[in-house]
Amino acid sequence: MRGRAGTGVPPTTPSRSSRFFPKQELQFKAKPDKTDALYARKLQEVLGGPSGEITIAMQYGFQAWNTRIPGKWRALLFGIGSEEFGHVEMLAIMIAQLLEKDPNADQQATVDSDPVMAAVIGGTDVQHAIVAGAGTRAVDSNGNPWQGSYITASGNLLADFYANANGEMQGRVQAARLFHMTDDKGVKDLLSFLVARDTMHQNQWLAAIAELQAGGLEQLPVPSNFPQKLEHSEVAYQYLNFSDGKAAAEGSWASGPTPDGKGEFTYHDGPTTSAPMPPPTQPDPRLYGTDPKPNVVEKVTAAVQDVTGH
């Protein structure tokens, strides 16, 4: 699938401004040399895990829809988001092919007629067989369903672009590890391609971060338009050491100028502030928590509240 989404530039045909148009071809080949249900389960991580392609595609999409600046920033997000949906498709097709004829199902004569039991013994995902009929699922390598909570789309482009760079880094780490977990040339070819695109996307987001800051649209600390005079400024650049020993004092985060250019790091052993602990809270007795009052008093208090509403 090669999707085309809205670019932020006024379209010549309004009805085509923000739709995806699938084309029946892949961005890169996705064909394993042989089936391997166990590896299919592993590959689910870079599809449906927290840093998988579904997350990245949806993250860029929601960031684009939330972007209020027309032009290059929306075009960047829509463009790379569309590409990531193509990556979802390539991985989904690869996983389905890895599951097409499960060789693990033949490892014991006693389970030849039961692919579910074969999956259990082989360490594969039984739901690949039971739920998806030897197909791909929107899950991670442990079968946990993909969640929208994986997505970061705050509306602040600098915060989001840093999250995007991290997402590409985590995805590249996982794909690189998976590359060394198989000897299948077809799978390695796809992973090699995806790792290369992760290389591009990491650099792309870091370049976008630099350009966003150079253009004065956002600065560190994010959000930069929150008045720092409203902070407890005395602790804004303090490194508070809660670790055993003072090894952390050797880092550049404990002394010298701060990356935002607005302060100087200082090192302190432990906190520089303290406050007395407030007394325990006393919630509504009808929530049935245990508190110091005798149980009979609790019952009477709750009964009175039921009658009076107070």
mmCIF file of C-alpha atoms in Angstrom:
data_model
loop_
_atom_site.group_PDB
_atom_site.id
_atom_site.type_symbol
_atom_site.label_atom_id
_atom_site.label_comp_id
_atom_site.label_asym_id
_atom_site.label_seq_id
_atom_site.Cartn_x
_atom_site.Cartn_y
_atom_site.Cartn_z
ATOM 1 C CA MET A 1 0.000 0.000 0.000
ATOM 2 C CA ARG A 2 1.237 3.434 -0.820
ATOM 3 C CA GLY A 3 -1.050 5.858 0.963
ATOM 4 C CA ARG A 4 -1.405 9.519 0.128
ATOM 5 C CA ALA A 5 -2.705 11.802 2.860
ATOM 6 C CA GLY A 6 -3.374 15.516 3.030
ATOM 7 C CA THR A 7 -0.222 17.597 2.749
ATOM 8 C CA GLY A 8 -1.372 20.833 4.308
ATOM 9 C CA VAL A 9 -1.311 22.498 0.875
ATOM 10 C CA PRO A 10 -4.731 23.435 -0.569
ATOM 11 C CA PRO A 11 -5.712 20.571 -2.887
ATOM 12 C CA THR A 12 -6.868 21.033 -6.432
ATOM 13 C CA THR A 13 -9.690 18.573 -5.744
ATOM 14 C CA PRO A 14 -11.166 19.230 -2.269
ATOM 15 C CA SER A 15 -12.560 15.726 -1.904
ATOM 16 C CA ARG A 16 -9.024 14.304 -2.154
ATOM 17 C CA SER A 17 -7.502 16.502 0.553
ATOM 18 C CA SER A 18 -7.067 14.004 3.387
ATOM 19 C CA ARG A 19 -7.744 10.465 2.270
ATOM 20 C CA PHE A 20 -5.581 7.409 1.882
ATOM 21 C CA PHE A 21 -5.600 5.736 -1.512
ATOM 22 C CA PRO A 22 -4.149 2.214 -1.339
ATOM 23 C CA LYS A 23 -2.184 0.941 -4.295
ATOM 24 C CA GLN A 24 -1.810 -2.814 -4.640
ATOM 25 C CA GLU A 25 1.963 -2.896 -4.349
ATOM 26 C CA LEU A 26 4.460 -2.859 -1.513
ATOM 27 C CA GLN A 27 7.155 -0.292 -0.850
ATOM 28 C CA PHE A 28 9.631 -3.182 -0.525
ATOM 29 C CA LYS A 29 9.472 -6.945 -0.977
ATOM 30 C CA ALA A 30 8.101 -8.983 1.933
ATOM 31 C CA LYS A 31 8.674 -12.659 1.164
ATOM 32 C CA PRO A 32 10.269 -15.146 3.597
ATOM 33 C CA ASP A 33 12.295 -18.086 2.319
ATOM 34 C CA LYS A 34 10.352 -20.482 4.523
ATOM 35 C CA THR A 35 7.552 -20.549 7.063
ATOM 36 C CA ASP A 36 8.386 -20.098 10.749
ATOM 37 C CA ALA A 37 5.559 -19.619 13.233
ATOM 38 C CA LEU A 38 7.920 -19.064 16.149
ATOM 39 C CA TYR A 39 9.647 -16.173 14.380
ATOM 40 C CA ALA A 40 6.259 -14.816 13.292
ATOM 41 C CA ARG A 41 5.470 -14.356 16.968
ATOM 42 C CA LYS A 42 8.746 -12.478 17.508
ATOM 43 C CA LEU A 43 8.044 -10.224 14.534
ATOM 44 C CA GLN A 44 4.716 -9.208 16.065
ATOM 45 C CA GLU A 45 6.677 -6.936 18.442
ATOM 46 C CA VAL A 46 7.758 -4.506 15.710
ATOM 47 C CA LEU A 47 4.231 -4.552 14.332
ATOM 48 C CA GLY A 48 1.967 -4.227 17.378
ATOM 49 C CA GLY A 49 4.262 -3.399 20.289
ATOM 50 C CA PRO A 50 4.591 -0.002 22.014
ATOM 51 C CA SER A 51 7.317 1.031 19.547
ATOM 52 C CA GLY A 52 5.919 -0.963 16.623
ATOM 53 C CA GLU A 53 4.871 0.275 13.220
ATOM 54 C CA ILE A 54 1.179 0.542 14.126
ATOM 55 C CA THR A 55 2.069 2.935 16.944
ATOM 56 C CA ILE A 56 4.369 5.025 14.781
ATOM 57 C CA ALA A 57 1.900 5.247 11.889
ATOM 58 C CA MET A 58 -0.975 6.262 14.146
ATOM 59 C CA GLN A 59 1.226 8.633 16.148
ATOM 60 C CA TYR A 60 2.277 10.593 13.081
ATOM 61 C CA GLY A 61 -1.314 10.623 11.850
ATOM 62 C CA PHE A 62 -2.730 12.069 15.066
ATOM 63 C CA GLN A 63 0.094 14.587 15.295
ATOM 64 C CA ALA A 64 -0.685 15.730 11.753
ATOM 65 C CA TRP A 65 -4.406 16.040 12.463
ATOM 66 C CA ASN A 66 -3.600 18.037 15.619
ATOM 67 C CA THR A 67 -1.114 20.360 13.893
ATOM 68 C CA ARG A 68 -2.421 23.900 13.547
ATOM 69 C CA ILE A 69 0.321 25.195 11.248
ATOM 70 C CA PRO A 70 -0.250 24.655 7.519
ATOM 71 C CA GLY A 71 2.606 23.869 5.193
ATOM 72 C CA LYS A 72 5.776 21.855 5.733
ATOM 73 C CA TRP A 73 5.138 20.584 9.265
ATOM 74 C CA ARG A 74 1.820 18.953 8.396
ATOM 75 C CA ALA A 75 3.259 17.749 5.090
ATOM 76 C CA LEU A 76 6.145 16.114 6.951
ATOM 77 C CA LEU A 77 3.836 14.321 9.387
ATOM 78 C CA PHE A 78 1.312 13.229 6.767
ATOM 79 C CA GLY A 79 4.036 12.052 4.411
ATOM 80 C CA ILE A 80 5.990 9.932 6.874
ATOM 81 C CA GLY A 81 2.750 8.709 8.478
ATOM 82 C CA SER A 82 1.579 7.403 5.118
ATOM 83 C CA GLU A 83 4.879 5.600 4.634
ATOM 84 C CA GLU A 84 4.567 3.991 8.071
ATOM 85 C CA PHE A 85 1.152 2.547 7.171
ATOM 86 C CA GLY A 86 2.982 0.876 4.291
ATOM 87 C CA HIS A 87 5.431 -0.591 6.798
ATOM 88 C CA VAL A 88 2.502 -1.972 8.782
ATOM 89 C CA GLU A 89 1.286 -3.685 5.647
ATOM 90 C CA MET A 90 4.681 -5.179 4.770
ATOM 91 C CA LEU A 91 5.105 -6.651 8.248
ATOM 92 C CA ALA A 92 1.534 -7.952 8.337
ATOM 93 C CA ILE A 93 2.026 -9.717 5.005
ATOM 94 C CA MET A 94 5.390 -11.107 6.093
ATOM 95 C CA ILE A 95 3.930 -12.496 9.324
ATOM 96 C CA ALA A 96 1.012 -14.083 7.462
ATOM 97 C CA GLN A 97 3.443 -15.805 5.095
ATOM 98 C CA LEU A 98 5.567 -17.038 7.991
ATOM 99 C CA LEU A 99 2.419 -18.657 9.386
ATOM 100 C CA GLU A 100 1.227 -20.137 6.082
ATOM 101 C CA LYS A 101 2.652 -23.630 6.660
ATOM 102 C CA ASP A 102 3.864 -23.955 10.220
ATOM 103 C CA PRO A 103 6.792 -26.421 10.335
ATOM 104 C CA ASN A 104 6.529 -26.485 14.140
ATOM 105 C CA ALA A 105 3.237 -28.299 13.741
ATOM 106 C CA ASP A 106 5.156 -31.401 12.597
ATOM 107 C CA GLN A 107 7.602 -31.692 15.452
ATOM 108 C CA GLN A 108 5.737 -34.454 17.284
ATOM 109 C CA ALA A 109 3.621 -37.172 15.802
ATOM 110 C CA THR A 110 1.239 -36.973 18.751
ATOM 111 C CA VAL A 111 0.237 -33.399 17.883
ATOM 112 C CA ASP A 112 0.273 -33.630 14.104
ATOM 113 C CA SER A 113 -3.493 -33.387 13.976
ATOM 114 C CA ASP A 114 -3.752 -30.515 16.489
ATOM 115 C CA PRO A 115 -2.051 -27.286 15.343
ATOM 116 C CA VAL A 116 -3.050 -25.526 18.560
ATOM 117 C CA MET A 117 -1.165 -28.043 20.722
ATOM 118 C CA ALA A 118 1.741 -27.874 18.278
ATOM 119 C CA ALA A 119 1.794 -24.115 18.750
ATOM 120 C CA VAL A 120 1.907 -24.496 22.525
ATOM 121 C CA ILE A 121 4.794 -26.945 22.342
ATOM 122 C CA GLY A 122 6.618 -24.873 19.749
ATOM 123 C CA GLY A 123 6.386 -21.655 21.758
ATOM 124 C CA THR A 124 4.339 -19.867 19.118
ATOM 125 C CA ASP A 125 1.273 -17.672 19.559
ATOM 126 C CA VAL A 126 -1.750 -19.986 19.811
ATOM 127 C CA GLN A 127 -4.062 -17.132 18.857
ATOM 128 C CA HIS A 128 -2.371 -16.936 15.481
ATOM 129 C CA ALA A 129 -4.153 -20.231 14.839
ATOM 130 C CA ILE A 130 -7.276 -19.922 17.011
ATOM 131 C CA VAL A 131 -8.224 -16.279 16.460
ATOM 132 C CA ALA A 132 -6.583 -15.244 13.201
ATOM 133 C CA GLY A 133 -6.594 -18.511 11.235
ATOM 134 C CA ALA A 134 -2.829 -18.409 10.619
ATOM 135 C CA GLY A 135 -2.905 -14.654 10.090
ATOM 136 C CA THR A 136 -1.403 -11.511 11.544
ATOM 137 C CA ARG A 137 -2.833 -9.828 14.642
ATOM 138 C CA ALA A 138 -2.623 -6.293 16.076
ATOM 139 C CA VAL A 139 -0.660 -7.502 19.087
ATOM 140 C CA ASP A 140 2.890 -7.560 20.429
ATOM 141 C CA SER A 141 5.106 -10.653 20.709
ATOM 142 C CA ASN A 142 3.359 -11.704 23.938
ATOM 143 C CA GLY A 143 -0.120 -11.373 22.445
ATOM 144 C CA ASN A 144 -0.946 -8.115 24.251
ATOM 145 C CA PRO A 145 -3.371 -6.089 22.112
ATOM 146 C CA TRP A 146 -2.108 -2.889 20.526
ATOM 147 C CA GLN A 147 -3.293 0.173 22.474
ATOM 148 C CA GLY A 148 -3.994 3.738 21.498
ATOM 149 C CA SER A 149 -2.311 4.786 24.739
ATOM 150 C CA TYR A 150 1.025 4.057 23.042
ATOM 151 C CA ILE A 151 0.510 7.180 20.914
ATOM 152 C CA THR A 152 2.064 10.561 21.771
ATOM 153 C CA ALA A 153 0.299 13.488 20.124
ATOM 154 C CA SER A 154 0.393 16.504 22.435
ATOM 155 C CA GLY A 155 -0.082 19.335 19.964
ATOM 156 C CA ASN A 156 3.364 20.693 20.915
ATOM 157 C CA LEU A 157 5.574 19.948 17.920
ATOM 158 C CA LEU A 158 8.908 20.037 19.747
ATOM 159 C CA ALA A 159 7.692 17.627 22.419
ATOM 160 C CA ASP A 160 6.165 15.396 19.742
ATOM 161 C CA PHE A 161 9.229 15.436 17.478
ATOM 162 C CA TYR A 162 11.459 14.338 20.362
ATOM 163 C CA ALA A 163 8.969 11.519 21.035
ATOM 164 C CA ASN A 164 9.085 10.618 17.330
ATOM 165 C CA ALA A 165 12.883 10.436 17.311
ATOM 166 C CA ASN A 166 12.748 8.174 20.353
ATOM 167 C CA GLY A 167 10.095 5.991 18.719
ATOM 168 C CA GLU A 168 12.276 5.518 15.654
ATOM 169 C CA MET A 169 15.279 4.735 17.868
ATOM 170 C CA GLN A 170 13.394 2.118 19.874
ATOM 171 C CA GLY A 171 11.974 0.603 16.693
ATOM 172 C CA ARG A 172 15.425 0.433 15.104
ATOM 173 C CA VAL A 173 16.879 -1.237 18.203
ATOM 174 C CA GLN A 174 14.190 -3.918 18.103
ATOM 175 C CA ALA A 175 14.429 -4.498 14.343
ATOM 176 C CA ALA A 176 18.223 -4.789 14.611
ATOM 177 C CA ARG A 177 17.861 -7.412 17.349
ATOM 178 C CA LEU A 178 15.318 -9.337 15.290
ATOM 179 C CA PHE A 179 17.721 -9.244 12.314
ATOM 180 C CA HIS A 180 20.120 -11.463 14.275
ATOM 181 C CA MET A 181 17.383 -13.862 15.399
ATOM 182 C CA THR A 182 16.802 -15.398 11.967
ATOM 183 C CA ASP A 183 18.749 -16.891 9.072
ATOM 184 C CA ASP A 184 15.892 -16.323 6.627
ATOM 185 C CA LYS A 185 17.255 -14.110 3.833
ATOM 186 C CA GLY A 186 13.813 -12.845 2.852
ATOM 187 C CA VAL A 187 13.057 -11.720 6.389
ATOM 188 C CA LYS A 188 16.516 -10.171 6.739
ATOM 189 C CA ASP A 189 16.005 -8.220 3.512
ATOM 190 C CA LEU A 190 12.801 -6.664 4.834
ATOM 191 C CA LEU A 191 14.344 -5.876 8.224
ATOM 192 C CA SER A 192 17.393 -4.370 6.525
ATOM 193 C CA PHE A 193 15.084 -2.060 4.580
ATOM 194 C CA LEU A 194 13.067 -1.089 7.659
ATOM 195 C CA VAL A 195 16.235 -0.419 9.683
ATOM 196 C CA ALA A 196 17.478 1.837 6.886
ATOM 197 C CA ARG A 197 14.214 3.791 6.886
ATOM 198 C CA ASP A 198 14.516 4.106 10.680
ATOM 199 C CA THR A 199 17.949 5.626 10.075
ATOM 200 C CA MET A 200 16.381 8.206 7.794
ATOM 201 C CA HIS A 201 13.499 8.938 10.132
ATOM 202 C CA GLN A 202 15.733 9.420 13.172
ATOM 203 C CA ASN A 203 17.772 11.965 11.260
ATOM 204 C CA GLN A 204 14.622 13.503 9.823
ATOM 205 C CA TRP A 205 13.098 14.190 13.234
ATOM 206 C CA LEU A 206 16.370 15.527 14.648
ATOM 207 C CA ALA A 207 16.627 17.873 11.651
ATOM 208 C CA ALA A 208 13.012 18.942 12.164
ATOM 209 C CA ILE A 209 13.724 19.614 15.859
ATOM 210 C CA ALA A 210 16.667 21.850 14.954
ATOM 211 C CA GLU A 211 14.633 23.699 12.317
ATOM 212 C CA LEU A 212 11.684 24.160 14.650
ATOM 213 C CA GLN A 213 13.956 25.750 17.243
ATOM 214 C CA ALA A 214 15.878 27.831 14.711
ATOM 215 C CA GLY A 215 12.572 29.210 13.441
ATOM 216 C CA GLY A 216 11.599 30.303 16.940
ATOM 217 C CA LEU A 217 8.386 28.268 17.008
ATOM 218 C CA GLU A 218 9.374 26.397 20.166
ATOM 219 C CA GLN A 219 12.376 26.218 22.475
ATOM 220 C CA LEU A 220 13.584 24.322 25.521
ATOM 221 C CA PRO A 221 12.251 23.888 28.115
ATOM 222 C CA VAL A 222 8.991 22.729 26.547
ATOM 223 C CA PRO A 223 6.558 24.483 26.612
ATOM 224 C CA SER A 224 8.803 27.513 26.269
ATOM 225 C CA ASN A 225 5.938 30.007 26.458
ATOM 226 C CA PHE A 226 5.120 29.006 30.040
ATOM 227 C CA PRO A 227 6.655 31.856 32.093
ATOM 228 C CA GLN A 228 9.640 30.474 33.974
ATOM 229 C CA LYS A 229 9.079 33.146 36.614
ATOM 230 C CA LEU A 230 6.086 31.052 37.671
ATOM 231 C CA GLU A 231 8.371 28.103 38.447
ATOM 232 C CA HIS A 232 10.178 27.556 41.732
ATOM 233 C CA SER A 233 13.223 28.771 39.854
ATOM 234 C CA GLU A 234 15.656 27.935 42.654
ATOM 235 C CA VAL A 235 15.241 24.199 41.941
ATOM 236 C CA ALA A 236 14.884 24.430 38.157
ATOM 237 C CA TYR A 237 18.490 23.449 37.420
ATOM 238 C CA GLN A 238 19.481 21.494 40.524
ATOM 239 C CA TYR A 239 20.702 17.907 40.226
ATOM 240 C CA LEU A 240 19.335 16.212 43.341
ATOM 241 C CA ASN A 241 21.313 13.069 44.059
ATOM 242 C CA PHE A 242 19.099 10.298 45.450
ATOM 243 C CA SER A 243 21.633 7.612 44.530
ATOM 244 C CA ASP A 244 24.206 5.860 46.700
ATOM 245 C CA GLY A 245 27.523 7.619 46.205
ATOM 246 C CA LYS A 246 28.461 10.667 44.161
ATOM 247 C CA ALA A 247 29.342 9.150 40.777
ATOM 248 C CA ALA A 248 26.553 11.112 39.073
ATOM 249 C CA ALA A 249 28.294 14.361 40.045
ATOM 250 C CA GLU A 250 30.835 13.612 37.309
ATOM 251 C CA GLY A 251 28.223 14.109 34.564
ATOM 252 C CA SER A 252 27.656 17.274 32.564
ATOM 253 C CA TRP A 253 24.113 17.312 33.965
ATOM 254 C CA ALA A 254 25.464 18.144 37.429
ATOM 255 C CA SER A 255 27.544 21.238 36.650
ATOM 256 C CA GLY A 256 28.017 23.749 33.879
ATOM 257 C CA PRO A 257 25.593 25.394 31.433
ATOM 258 C CA THR A 258 22.187 23.799 30.785
ATOM 259 C CA PRO A 259 21.184 22.702 27.254
ATOM 260 C CA ASP A 260 18.437 25.332 27.128
ATOM 261 C CA GLY A 261 21.045 28.045 27.678
ATOM 262 C CA LYS A 262 19.032 29.562 30.483
ATOM 263 C CA GLY A 263 20.830 28.372 33.606
ATOM 264 C CA GLU A 264 23.704 26.549 35.301
ATOM 265 C CA PHE A 265 23.506 23.035 36.708
ATOM 266 C CA THR A 266 24.310 22.608 40.402
ATOM 267 C CA TYR A 267 24.845 19.364 42.304
ATOM 268 C CA HIS A 268 23.237 18.599 45.665
ATOM 269 C CA ASP A 269 23.280 15.493 47.838
ATOM 270 C CA GLY A 270 19.583 14.822 48.311
ATOM 271 C CA PRO A 271 16.703 17.294 48.219
ATOM 272 C CA THR A 272 17.139 21.010 48.892
ATOM 273 C CA THR A 273 13.526 21.421 50.032
ATOM 274 C CA SER A 274 11.277 19.685 52.555
ATOM 275 C CA ALA A 275 7.750 19.997 53.951
ATOM 276 C CA PRO A 276 5.822 18.346 56.787
ATOM 277 C CA MET A 277 3.658 15.356 55.916
ATOM 278 C CA PRO A 278 -0.040 16.316 56.017
ATOM 279 C CA PRO A 279 -2.375 14.280 58.226
ATOM 280 C CA PRO A 280 -4.135 11.237 56.705
ATOM 281 C CA THR A 281 -7.191 12.019 54.626
ATOM 282 C CA GLN A 282 -10.690 11.172 55.883
ATOM 283 C CA PRO A 283 -12.801 10.082 52.896
ATOM 284 C CA ASP A 284 -16.546 9.435 52.906
ATOM 285 C CA PRO A 285 -17.193 6.431 55.243
ATOM 286 C CA ARG A 286 -19.504 4.974 52.605
ATOM 287 C CA LEU A 287 -16.357 4.144 50.635
ATOM 288 C CA TYR A 288 -15.657 1.591 53.408
ATOM 289 C CA GLY A 289 -12.007 2.313 54.000
ATOM 290 C CA THR A 290 -10.486 1.486 57.382
ATOM 291 C CA ASP A 291 -9.939 4.541 59.612
ATOM 292 C CA PRO A 292 -9.353 5.201 63.344
ATOM 293 C CA LYS A 293 -13.040 5.500 64.262
ATOM 294 C CA PRO A 294 -14.780 2.416 65.741
ATOM 295 C CA ASN A 295 -16.807 0.460 63.230
ATOM 296 C CA VAL A 296 -20.105 1.215 64.976
ATOM 297 C CA VAL A 297 -19.449 4.951 64.663
ATOM 298 C CA GLU A 298 -18.747 4.484 60.975
ATOM 299 C CA LYS A 299 -22.070 2.724 60.495
ATOM 300 C CA VAL A 300 -24.009 5.475 62.280
ATOM 301 C CA THR A 301 -22.199 8.220 60.350
ATOM 302 C CA ALA A 302 -22.892 6.528 57.037
ATOM 303 C CA ALA A 303 -26.566 6.019 57.953
ATOM 304 C CA VAL A 304 -26.951 9.703 58.808
ATOM 305 C CA GLN A 305 -25.296 10.714 55.544
ATOM 306 C CA ASP A 306 -27.645 8.462 53.615
ATOM 307 C CA VAL A 307 -30.601 10.256 55.180
ATOM 308 C CA THR A 308 -29.305 13.835 55.040
ATOM 309 C CA GLY A 309 -27.220 13.568 51.901
ATOM 310 C CA HIS A 310 -24.310 15.259 53.708
#
